[in-house]
């Protein structure tokens, strides 16, 4: 029987806060962070986004990174979130030295690549250093270098479920006895590549997104990063670390239907949620809250609703999407929303489903935008990605 | 408790030593026209490896790729940055994400199981293979399709040459990789045993008594790309099948290294 897996630290940065405290206040007060872009020099102006309101220079200061080194915005966001998680877990240099770092990313260094692409193509040696950090793994290595330590590092890239799958792989490493401390999460910055890509698929809303709403019309992109410290029970005990929650279940399934659309009845999402609940050995009735993927696109929210109805046949637990707060933070969403779930469990509330005004008869009715007070023992957190890469995480109170 | 043993049942690969595969057995002309070169190769090696292992739909699919779908990424970037006047094509964007290949194979094989893609420089493939190994050891999957893909474009090879970085070290010849292998808990007709995969930083302890294949050995045979170590694992599997205990030492860099240990099948 594998050791239990605990979460002993968490860190987050997004449009609604630079750390857990700010995020908690925004979530409890129902204050969203989407709006016009100010930092990204956006080629499309019509789409509100959940931008982290700091320039690269400001992020470098927050991350403790010198002004002159090559880096990516995703690496800066990730470093800030990981440092907060490491601090809360109270990891010593020796602990970090033996820990694994598992991150999720899809755009990697694309923010620099798109800015310097003409330089990249020219024979001149200008901004050449950014070619080296174009790939996803380099962003993880930049984070590892900024924090220091780590016995191994790798990067998941499964589009919008990348961070959730990073947490799942971290849990597999602990279960297999290959690590006893894993920093797992994800990071993603806004880029014109992403903005134009989602716009070309015609799934961006020009208004604030409205997950599960009758009039929903697409998603808002966001950016940010979050990491959790996963730890075996024996390691947490040895260090005297305080556990925030237990990672009691997880499941990764593939919809295997279409590159960007979800199957009619949400087969992948259904399998992911069902698998996570079964792994925890609890009944669906014991789930007190579901943090939905809930992007606000007609297809996602409909198929996720159907999948939720298949899992929760007797009683639907409260469901909300926090995408109205942060926008869809793509590769980072799985870990950002995991941290939001930890905050909700600790402080006894359910974040509101911002933007929702009217029921869609085909969708479930989410928690009202004002949120709810609730005593949460078991919380399910969904992350679904392009390619049908669907994952669910189950957090349980200690 | 005895740890469950994991075997390599089959593999299929395309390196610089091979020509373009004949995909007619697996793709209609219409499907083939819509796919990038790398996607066609991926279909070919995946379906061939599965056929050799006698498996229709694997229990899980794991993929490693350092640079992902470069052709589609570049097509979208060029429209975006005005290098050409072509409109932004949603298909290029959709097929630019790294997990495109793993999900395409899942769709083609109807695999609803575990599906993950790793993109971590020179150890992308070993990351995927380790995940696949753990899926089998934990009992979550009886067989796993583990893949590695790298494609090269003329523009990107010029860029890499400018940096003198990563895939260009030691050997100027850049190349591509397509590998698919079936990992399984079933020893019958296995090529070799996949005994362990270790990811780490420099200074991973090297066990003794193995025939060692290094990343540089693979580069001298197959040219250089992020996932060339997957071709070395194929060579190691063939050596292990002949009775030689093999160790693939992927010394990618000081910060990312991997060790893969392959043993002759059935405890020779």
XYZ file of C-alpha atoms in Angstrom:
666
model
C 0.000 0.000 0.000
C 1.663 3.271 -1.062
C 2.213 6.022 1.475
C -0.375 8.797 1.546
C 0.425 11.967 -0.391
C 0.083 15.332 1.298
C 0.269 18.898 0.063
C 2.538 20.815 2.410
C 2.966 24.079 0.504
C 1.307 26.106 -2.249
C 2.025 29.243 -4.224
C 0.042 31.076 -6.892
C 0.126 34.156 -9.084
C -2.601 35.194 -11.516
C -4.690 38.180 -12.558
C -6.390 38.153 -9.132
C -3.306 38.215 -6.964
C 0.440 37.905 -6.678
C 0.188 35.324 -3.880
C -2.288 33.208 -1.916
C -3.386 36.051 0.385
C -4.343 38.378 -2.453
C -5.984 35.527 -4.378
C -8.024 34.564 -1.313
C -9.312 38.110 -0.846
C -10.277 38.404 -4.532
C -12.033 35.013 -4.476
C -13.939 35.796 -1.268
C -14.911 39.301 -2.402
C -15.913 38.155 -5.894
C -13.391 40.455 -7.571
C -12.348 39.276 -11.020
C -9.125 40.190 -12.802
C -9.998 40.164 -16.495
C -9.943 43.296 -18.632
C -8.064 45.039 -21.440
C -4.418 44.061 -21.951
C -1.825 46.545 -20.689
C 1.424 44.586 -20.514
C 1.274 42.419 -23.653
C 1.663 44.425 -26.842
C -1.398 42.716 -28.244
C -2.129 42.537 -31.939
C -5.798 41.922 -31.090
C -7.439 44.495 -28.851
C -11.022 43.244 -28.619
C -10.582 40.409 -26.197
C -10.487 40.876 -22.415
C -7.806 38.764 -20.726
C -6.703 37.877 -17.227
C -3.295 39.521 -17.329
C -0.884 39.527 -14.386
C -0.547 43.301 -13.940
C 3.246 43.440 -13.725
C 5.911 44.214 -16.299
C 8.826 41.859 -16.842
C 11.036 44.184 -14.792
C 8.598 44.095 -11.886
C 8.283 40.311 -12.107
C 12.082 39.973 -12.097
C 12.233 41.917 -8.822
C 9.455 39.794 -7.314
C 11.200 36.609 -8.445
C 14.628 37.810 -7.304
C 16.123 37.455 -10.778
C 18.782 39.893 -12.050
C 17.838 42.294 -14.834
C 20.279 41.087 -17.450
C 19.833 37.307 -17.691
C 17.862 35.563 -20.426
C 14.460 34.477 -19.166
C 10.830 34.026 -20.206
C 7.685 35.525 -18.678
C 6.452 32.000 -17.916
C 9.678 31.273 -16.022
C 9.296 34.460 -13.951
C 5.675 33.690 -13.057
C 6.638 30.095 -12.214
C 9.576 31.148 -10.050
C 7.387 33.507 -7.999
C 4.753 30.820 -7.397
C 7.294 28.084 -6.652
C 9.171 30.252 -4.135
C 5.913 30.909 -2.261
C 5.167 27.166 -2.174
C 8.682 26.258 -0.990
C 8.501 28.913 1.739
C 5.168 27.661 3.053
C 6.362 24.044 3.061
C 9.462 25.134 4.980
C 11.808 23.174 2.709
C 15.504 23.448 3.539
C 18.163 23.640 0.819
C 18.805 19.962 1.467
C 15.101 19.117 1.049
C 14.947 21.003 -2.269
C 18.155 19.289 -3.330
C 16.482 15.903 -3.227
C 13.077 17.083 -4.513
C 11.786 16.622 -8.066
C 10.434 19.555 -10.065
C 7.580 18.706 -12.436
C 6.113 21.628 -14.357
C 3.541 22.009 -17.090
C 3.758 24.428 -20.007
C 2.699 24.728 -23.619
C 3.899 28.124 -24.836
C 7.315 27.922 -23.117
C 9.329 30.863 -24.412
C 6.861 31.829 -27.139
C 6.472 35.358 -25.704
C 10.108 35.989 -26.678
C 10.081 33.930 -29.868
C 7.205 35.907 -31.374
C 8.832 39.207 -30.408
C 12.252 38.313 -31.794
C 11.269 35.975 -34.612
C 12.621 38.200 -37.370
C 15.952 38.358 -35.522
C 15.862 34.575 -35.149
C 15.459 34.203 -38.911
C 18.150 36.706 -39.831
C 21.820 35.689 -39.960
C 22.614 38.518 -37.526
C 23.411 37.616 -33.933
C 20.711 39.614 -32.184
C 18.464 38.163 -29.469
C 19.943 34.767 -30.379
C 19.932 33.755 -26.712
C 16.140 33.571 -26.762
C 16.212 30.769 -29.339
C 17.660 28.580 -26.595
C 14.675 29.121 -24.313
C 11.952 28.728 -26.922
C 11.115 25.163 -25.890
C 8.935 24.221 -22.889
C 11.643 22.401 -20.936
C 13.889 25.461 -20.820
C 11.235 27.396 -18.911
C 11.220 24.623 -16.284
C 15.024 24.686 -16.160
C 15.005 28.474 -15.710
C 12.652 28.025 -12.742
C 14.832 25.230 -11.320
C 17.898 27.432 -11.682
C 16.244 30.420 -9.988
C 15.061 28.391 -7.003
C 18.122 26.131 -6.864
C 18.423 22.430 -6.119
C 16.226 19.597 -7.433
C 17.421 16.072 -8.135
C 15.416 15.860 -11.351
C 13.155 18.017 -13.477
C 10.773 17.440 -16.324
C 7.916 19.128 -18.156
C 4.426 18.001 -19.115
C 2.909 19.526 -22.198
C -0.692 18.414 -22.578
C -2.184 21.818 -23.425
C -4.715 23.044 -20.852
C -4.304 20.031 -18.538
C -0.485 20.315 -18.338
C -0.313 21.437 -14.697
C -2.848 18.835 -13.545
C -0.825 16.147 -15.310
C 2.372 17.481 -13.707
C 0.727 16.973 -10.307
C -0.354 13.465 -11.367
C 3.155 12.492 -12.501
C 4.559 13.918 -9.256
C 2.139 11.726 -7.320
C 3.216 8.688 -9.400
C 6.873 9.368 -8.523
C 6.026 9.467 -4.807
C 3.860 6.332 -5.009
C 6.701 4.496 -6.759
C 9.167 5.571 -4.068
C 11.267 7.524 -6.584
C 10.793 10.832 -4.731
C 9.434 11.859 -1.354
C 9.083 15.571 -2.127
C 7.859 16.868 -5.487
C 7.223 20.475 -6.482
C 4.501 20.151 -9.125
C 2.451 22.698 -11.026
C 2.522 24.768 -14.145
C 3.064 28.156 -15.680
C 1.846 29.979 -18.774
C 2.128 33.572 -19.931
C -0.054 35.418 -22.400
C 1.329 35.710 -25.921
C 0.083 36.901 -29.281
C 0.586 33.342 -30.533
C -1.959 32.038 -28.031
C -4.305 34.999 -28.378
C -4.406 34.745 -32.171
C -4.574 30.959 -32.040
C -7.644 30.891 -29.833
C -9.134 33.764 -31.847
C -8.626 31.769 -35.069
C -10.592 28.902 -33.505
C -13.348 31.433 -32.790
C -13.666 30.480 -29.141
C -12.727 33.827 -27.523
C -15.427 36.063 -26.078
C -15.188 39.833 -26.584
C -17.060 40.251 -23.279
C -16.131 38.836 -19.860
C -16.595 35.050 -20.010
C -19.735 33.508 -18.500
C -19.160 29.812 -17.762
C -22.346 27.671 -17.795
C -24.474 30.729 -18.612
C -27.250 30.542 -21.194
C -25.600 33.330 -23.206
C -21.978 32.173 -22.880
C -19.964 32.910 -25.964
C -16.398 31.768 -25.439
C -13.444 32.031 -23.127
C -11.106 34.792 -21.966
C -7.430 33.884 -21.941
C -5.424 34.375 -18.766
C -1.918 33.849 -17.446
C -0.259 32.821 -14.244
C 1.454 30.024 -12.405
C 0.990 27.842 -9.366
C 2.938 25.086 -7.653
C 2.132 22.727 -4.824
C 4.605 20.757 -2.730
C 3.578 17.098 -2.759
C 5.095 15.040 -0.002
C 4.933 11.466 1.212
C 3.418 10.984 4.656
C 6.712 9.727 6.046
C 8.649 12.741 4.746
C 6.067 15.237 6.039
C 6.146 13.530 9.438
C 9.945 13.489 9.547
C 10.090 17.215 8.767
C 7.200 18.070 11.061
C 5.513 19.745 8.085
C 1.898 20.874 8.369
C -0.265 19.347 5.652
C -2.773 21.632 3.901
C -4.699 18.710 2.395
C -4.273 15.222 1.070
C -4.122 14.424 -2.643
C -6.487 11.485 -2.336
C -7.254 10.738 -5.962
C -6.351 11.552 -9.531
C -7.048 10.273 -12.982
C -5.899 11.054 -16.503
C -8.094 9.894 -19.390
C -8.283 10.667 -23.082
C -11.464 11.706 -24.816
C -9.995 10.332 -28.098
C -12.601 12.157 -30.124
C -11.312 15.346 -31.766
C -8.273 17.630 -31.618
C -10.150 20.543 -30.030
C -13.788 19.582 -29.403
C -15.085 17.282 -26.652
C -17.247 14.221 -27.397
C -21.002 14.691 -27.130
C -21.388 13.184 -23.666
C -17.980 14.154 -22.308
C -16.465 10.662 -22.229
C -12.949 11.860 -21.333
C -14.118 14.250 -18.582
C -16.450 11.528 -17.233
C -13.651 8.939 -17.071
C -11.261 11.432 -15.430
C -13.713 12.390 -12.644
C -14.928 8.834 -12.085
C -11.358 7.525 -11.902
C -10.259 10.130 -9.351
C -13.248 9.452 -7.084
C -12.794 5.671 -7.307
C -9.096 5.969 -6.509
C -9.925 7.879 -3.307
C -12.321 5.094 -2.345
C -15.195 7.451 -1.666
C -18.680 7.786 -3.092
C -19.606 10.643 -5.467
C -22.051 11.790 -2.772
C -19.121 12.693 -0.552
C -17.791 15.328 -2.978
C -18.601 18.740 -1.470
C -17.489 20.942 -4.366
C -16.324 20.638 -7.967
C -14.035 23.300 -9.399
C -15.073 22.863 -13.021
C -12.882 23.330 -16.063
C -15.768 25.626 -17.160
C -14.063 27.698 -19.822
C -17.198 29.479 -21.037
C -17.166 27.960 -24.527
C -20.497 26.478 -25.642
C -18.885 23.055 -26.241
C -16.864 22.686 -23.029
C -19.556 23.734 -20.602
C -22.218 21.589 -22.268
C -20.093 18.435 -22.386
C -18.674 19.015 -18.901
C -22.241 19.412 -17.586
C -23.218 16.136 -19.223
C -20.163 14.372 -17.797
C -20.901 15.782 -14.320
C -24.489 14.517 -14.562
C -23.141 11.051 -15.468
C -20.832 11.021 -12.431
C -23.213 12.615 -9.927
C -26.373 10.679 -10.698
C -28.019 11.130 -7.314
C -27.095 14.605 -6.198
C -25.108 17.312 -7.964
C -22.595 18.938 -5.601
C -22.013 22.693 -5.826
C -20.047 23.420 -9.020
C -18.272 26.616 -10.030
C -15.698 27.702 -12.567
C -13.131 30.281 -11.455
C -12.268 31.177 -15.073
C -14.367 34.360 -14.638
C -11.788 35.491 -12.057
C -8.564 34.631 -13.852
C -9.469 33.934 -17.451
C -8.393 30.544 -18.789
C -4.781 30.242 -17.677
C -4.354 27.237 -20.035
C -1.339 25.117 -19.003
C -1.289 26.650 -15.512
C -5.022 26.321 -14.842
C -4.809 22.882 -13.210
C -2.423 24.015 -10.490
C -3.885 27.533 -10.085
C -7.323 26.037 -9.504
C -5.877 23.368 -7.189
C -4.510 26.184 -5.025
C -7.904 27.928 -5.139
C -9.485 24.663 -3.927
C -6.971 24.487 -1.061
C -7.896 28.055 -0.075
C -11.611 27.219 -0.291
C -11.169 24.172 1.971
C -9.087 26.079 4.490
C -11.426 29.072 4.684
C -14.783 27.325 4.326
C -16.142 28.864 1.150
C -16.932 28.063 -2.468
C -15.742 30.637 -5.027
C -18.558 32.141 -7.058
C -19.102 31.455 -10.743
C -18.468 35.006 -11.986
C -20.395 36.118 -15.049
C -23.312 33.722 -14.674
C -26.777 35.288 -14.971
C -29.179 32.836 -16.616
C -29.602 29.047 -16.720
C -28.888 27.028 -19.790
C -31.383 24.155 -19.664
C -28.716 21.802 -21.065
C -26.083 22.800 -18.491
C -25.895 22.455 -14.758
C -26.624 25.520 -12.645
C -23.414 26.680 -11.011
C -22.834 28.341 -7.646
C -24.001 31.992 -7.831
C -21.399 34.654 -8.636
C -21.384 35.754 -4.971
C -20.136 32.306 -3.882
C -21.197 30.246 -0.858
C -20.048 29.445 2.640
C -19.407 25.722 2.948
C -17.598 23.124 4.981
C -15.495 21.252 2.423
C -14.049 17.802 3.079
C -13.610 16.476 -0.472
C -13.094 18.722 -3.496
C -12.732 17.691 -7.140
C -10.733 19.881 -9.542
C -11.134 19.400 -13.318
C -8.667 20.224 -16.112
C -9.394 19.376 -19.712
C -7.130 20.073 -22.650
C -7.005 20.141 -26.424
C -6.404 16.690 -27.768
C -8.876 15.327 -25.224
C -6.231 15.256 -22.481
C -8.633 15.240 -19.537
C -7.579 15.004 -15.896
C -9.199 15.354 -12.492
C -7.610 15.786 -9.056
C -9.289 15.024 -5.745
C -8.275 16.921 -2.609
C -9.342 15.803 0.848
C -9.194 17.602 4.143
C -6.774 16.190 6.722
C 6.447 -7.485 -2.718
C 8.075 -8.425 -6.028
C 8.103 -5.439 -8.324
C 6.242 -6.039 -11.549
C 8.630 -6.514 -14.472
C 8.224 -4.414 -17.611
C 9.261 -5.522 -21.090
C 9.791 -3.920 -24.469
C 7.613 -5.987 -26.774
C 8.226 -4.234 -30.049
C 9.420 -1.026 -31.610
C 9.366 0.790 -34.907
C 11.628 3.673 -35.791
C 12.558 6.134 -38.493
C 15.956 7.808 -38.382
C 18.224 9.477 -40.960
C 19.181 5.953 -42.035
C 15.643 5.279 -43.262
C 13.606 6.792 -46.057
C 10.101 8.193 -45.712
C 7.715 5.387 -44.762
C 4.948 4.123 -46.972
C 1.858 5.119 -45.015
C -0.694 3.748 -47.475
C -1.472 0.839 -45.182
C -2.518 3.222 -42.423
C -3.720 6.431 -44.070
C -6.019 7.326 -46.929
C -4.481 9.747 -49.454
C -6.870 12.414 -48.138
C -5.721 11.911 -44.525
C -2.076 11.880 -45.558
C -2.419 15.200 -47.414
C -3.710 16.906 -44.272
C -0.838 15.745 -42.085
C 2.607 17.151 -41.459
C 5.565 14.898 -42.206
C 6.033 14.184 -38.522
C 2.391 13.224 -38.043
C 2.623 10.746 -40.920
C 5.756 9.217 -39.442
C 4.057 9.070 -36.048
C 1.135 7.140 -37.483
C 3.501 4.766 -39.260
C 5.758 3.907 -36.305
C 2.888 3.753 -33.799
C 0.700 1.467 -35.870
C 3.686 -0.708 -36.868
C 4.862 -1.128 -33.264
C 1.325 -1.954 -32.104
C 0.865 -4.477 -34.937
C 4.171 -6.174 -34.112
C 3.033 -6.496 -30.502
C -0.399 -7.734 -31.588
C -2.196 -4.875 -29.855
C -5.064 -2.937 -31.398
C -5.551 -0.281 -28.748
C -2.936 0.312 -26.045
C -3.907 0.948 -22.406
C -1.895 4.179 -22.329
C 0.074 6.468 -24.638
C 3.101 8.519 -23.539
C 5.145 10.726 -25.840
C 8.323 12.756 -25.569
C 9.247 15.629 -27.874
C 11.699 18.433 -27.183
C 10.416 20.784 -29.858
C 7.006 19.414 -30.772
C 5.249 20.202 -34.015
C 7.745 22.694 -35.443
C 6.304 22.805 -38.952
C 2.880 23.930 -37.732
C 4.332 26.236 -35.084
C 6.459 27.978 -37.698
C 3.571 28.256 -40.138
C 1.504 30.074 -37.496
C 4.432 32.231 -36.314
C 5.229 33.330 -39.857
C 1.680 34.524 -40.464
C 1.601 36.164 -37.041
C 4.863 38.085 -37.434
C 4.275 39.051 -41.056
C 7.118 36.953 -42.506
C 4.570 35.956 -45.113
C 1.113 37.203 -46.055
C -0.665 33.910 -45.480
C -3.720 34.083 -43.243
C -3.560 32.606 -39.723
C -4.767 29.037 -40.120
C -6.606 27.517 -37.157
C -5.368 24.076 -38.240
C -1.739 25.191 -37.834
C -2.504 26.438 -34.326
C -4.454 23.308 -33.363
C -1.643 21.096 -34.593
C 1.134 23.183 -33.050
C 0.617 21.931 -29.493
C 2.997 19.222 -28.338
C 0.221 16.808 -27.409
C -1.187 16.759 -30.952
C 0.552 13.493 -31.793
C -0.351 11.562 -28.642
C -3.971 12.578 -28.976
C -4.054 11.792 -32.705
C -2.810 8.262 -31.981
C -5.392 7.940 -29.194
C -8.117 8.920 -31.636
C -6.855 6.469 -34.272
C -6.597 3.575 -31.804
C -9.658 4.469 -29.701
C -7.512 4.661 -26.568
C -9.355 6.368 -23.688
C -6.610 5.526 -21.199
C -3.761 7.519 -19.714
C -2.289 9.972 -22.199
C 0.671 12.249 -21.505
C 3.225 14.253 -23.470
C 6.589 15.391 -22.137
C 8.638 18.237 -23.524
C 11.874 18.526 -21.617
C 14.866 19.097 -23.884
C 17.077 16.012 -24.283
C 15.274 13.882 -21.685
C 11.741 14.172 -23.079
C 11.648 10.536 -24.195
C 13.015 9.099 -20.951
C 10.445 11.195 -19.030
C 7.694 9.590 -21.095
C 9.228 6.121 -20.804
C 9.530 6.466 -17.011
C 5.876 7.475 -16.814
C 4.927 4.460 -18.948
C 7.026 2.156 -16.763
C 5.258 3.463 -13.640
C 1.828 3.026 -15.262
C 2.607 -0.669 -15.747
C 4.299 -1.189 -12.364
C 1.373 0.399 -10.536
C -1.024 -1.913 -12.351
C -2.832 0.970 -14.087
C -1.885 -0.337 -17.540
C -0.829 -3.712 -18.954
C 0.731 -2.152 -22.025
C 1.852 1.334 -22.985
C 2.788 2.885 -26.307
C 5.875 5.053 -25.637
C 6.901 7.424 -28.429
C 9.534 10.005 -29.324
C 9.255 12.528 -32.130
C 11.436 15.355 -33.423
C 11.092 17.171 -36.693
C 13.436 19.682 -38.213
C 12.715 22.608 -40.484
C 15.278 24.509 -42.569
C 14.630 27.694 -40.577
C 14.954 26.036 -37.214
C 18.136 24.228 -38.122
C 19.693 27.585 -39.119
C 18.551 29.040 -35.788
C 20.024 26.161 -33.801
C 23.279 26.482 -35.674
C 23.369 30.164 -34.706
C 23.092 29.302 -31.011
C 25.589 26.450 -31.075
C 23.244 24.988 -28.485
C 21.798 21.655 -27.520
C 21.320 19.470 -30.541
C 24.239 20.977 -32.383
C 26.924 20.150 -29.829
C 29.716 17.858 -30.918
C 28.146 17.095 -34.277
C 26.919 19.604 -36.782
C 24.572 17.195 -38.463
C 21.034 17.832 -37.260
C 18.421 15.155 -37.729
C 14.951 13.894 -36.904
C 13.562 11.007 -34.871
C 10.373 8.978 -34.898
C 10.198 6.058 -32.472
C 7.290 4.098 -31.051
C 7.696 1.167 -28.700
C 5.287 -1.056 -26.860
C 6.026 -1.532 -23.162
C 4.210 -4.415 -21.549
C 3.907 -6.510 -18.395
C 3.776 -9.601 -20.616
C 7.170 -11.287 -21.195
C 6.011 -13.466 -24.093
C 8.002 -12.698 -27.258
C 9.504 -9.623 -25.592
C 12.644 -8.099 -27.096
C 14.089 -7.299 -23.672
C 13.267 -6.254 -20.147
C 13.037 -2.533 -19.347
C 14.602 -2.792 -15.922
C 14.769 0.860 -14.929
C 14.683 4.465 -16.122
C 16.349 7.127 -13.995
C 16.147 10.870 -14.537
C 18.620 13.084 -12.778
C 21.292 15.736 -12.759
C 24.959 15.132 -13.460
C 26.563 12.554 -11.257
C 23.876 9.860 -11.404
C 25.725 6.783 -10.103
C 26.692 4.538 -13.031
C 26.235 0.833 -12.380
C 28.916 -1.543 -13.691
C 28.801 -4.611 -15.909
C 26.806 -3.139 -18.784
C 27.411 -2.453 -22.403
C 27.094 1.342 -22.402
C 25.559 3.335 -25.236
C 25.931 7.086 -24.749
C 24.050 9.952 -26.278
C 27.168 10.776 -28.289
C 27.209 7.238 -29.713
C 23.643 7.786 -30.885
C 24.514 11.178 -32.363
C 27.376 9.699 -34.383
C 25.002 7.085 -35.834
C 21.839 9.121 -36.288
C 22.745 12.805 -36.205
C 21.618 15.106 -33.459
C 18.189 15.996 -32.129
C 16.587 16.298 -28.707
C 15.134 12.772 -28.768
C 18.035 10.882 -30.389
C 18.350 8.848 -27.170
C 15.139 7.033 -28.150
C 17.063 5.543 -31.089
C 19.809 4.526 -28.651
C 17.200 2.740 -26.528
C 16.130 0.803 -29.654
C 19.772 -0.208 -30.255
C 20.121 -1.167 -26.601
C 16.982 -3.302 -26.861
C 18.460 -5.206 -29.821
C 21.721 -5.733 -27.913
C 19.821 -6.953 -24.856
C 17.875 -9.352 -27.069
C 21.256 -10.836 -28.026
C 22.066 -11.337 -24.357
C 23.996 -8.145 -23.572
C 22.915 -6.170 -20.519
C 22.673 -2.624 -21.857
C 22.781 0.795 -20.291
C 21.778 3.864 -22.263
C 23.506 6.878 -20.757
C 21.798 10.001 -22.039
C 24.292 12.641 -20.949
C 22.319 15.498 -22.492
C 23.702 18.226 -20.246
C 24.938 18.843 -16.762
C 21.406 19.452 -15.607
C 19.454 16.804 -17.484
C 20.609 13.229 -17.696
C 18.931 9.868 -17.920
C 19.938 6.236 -17.455
C 17.972 3.405 -18.995
C 18.779 -0.200 -18.138
C 17.750 -2.997 -20.495
C 18.183 -6.688 -19.673
C 17.928 -9.813 -21.803
C 14.393 -11.210 -21.635
C 13.478 -13.900 -19.091
C 16.389 -13.348 -16.739
C 19.265 -14.693 -18.871
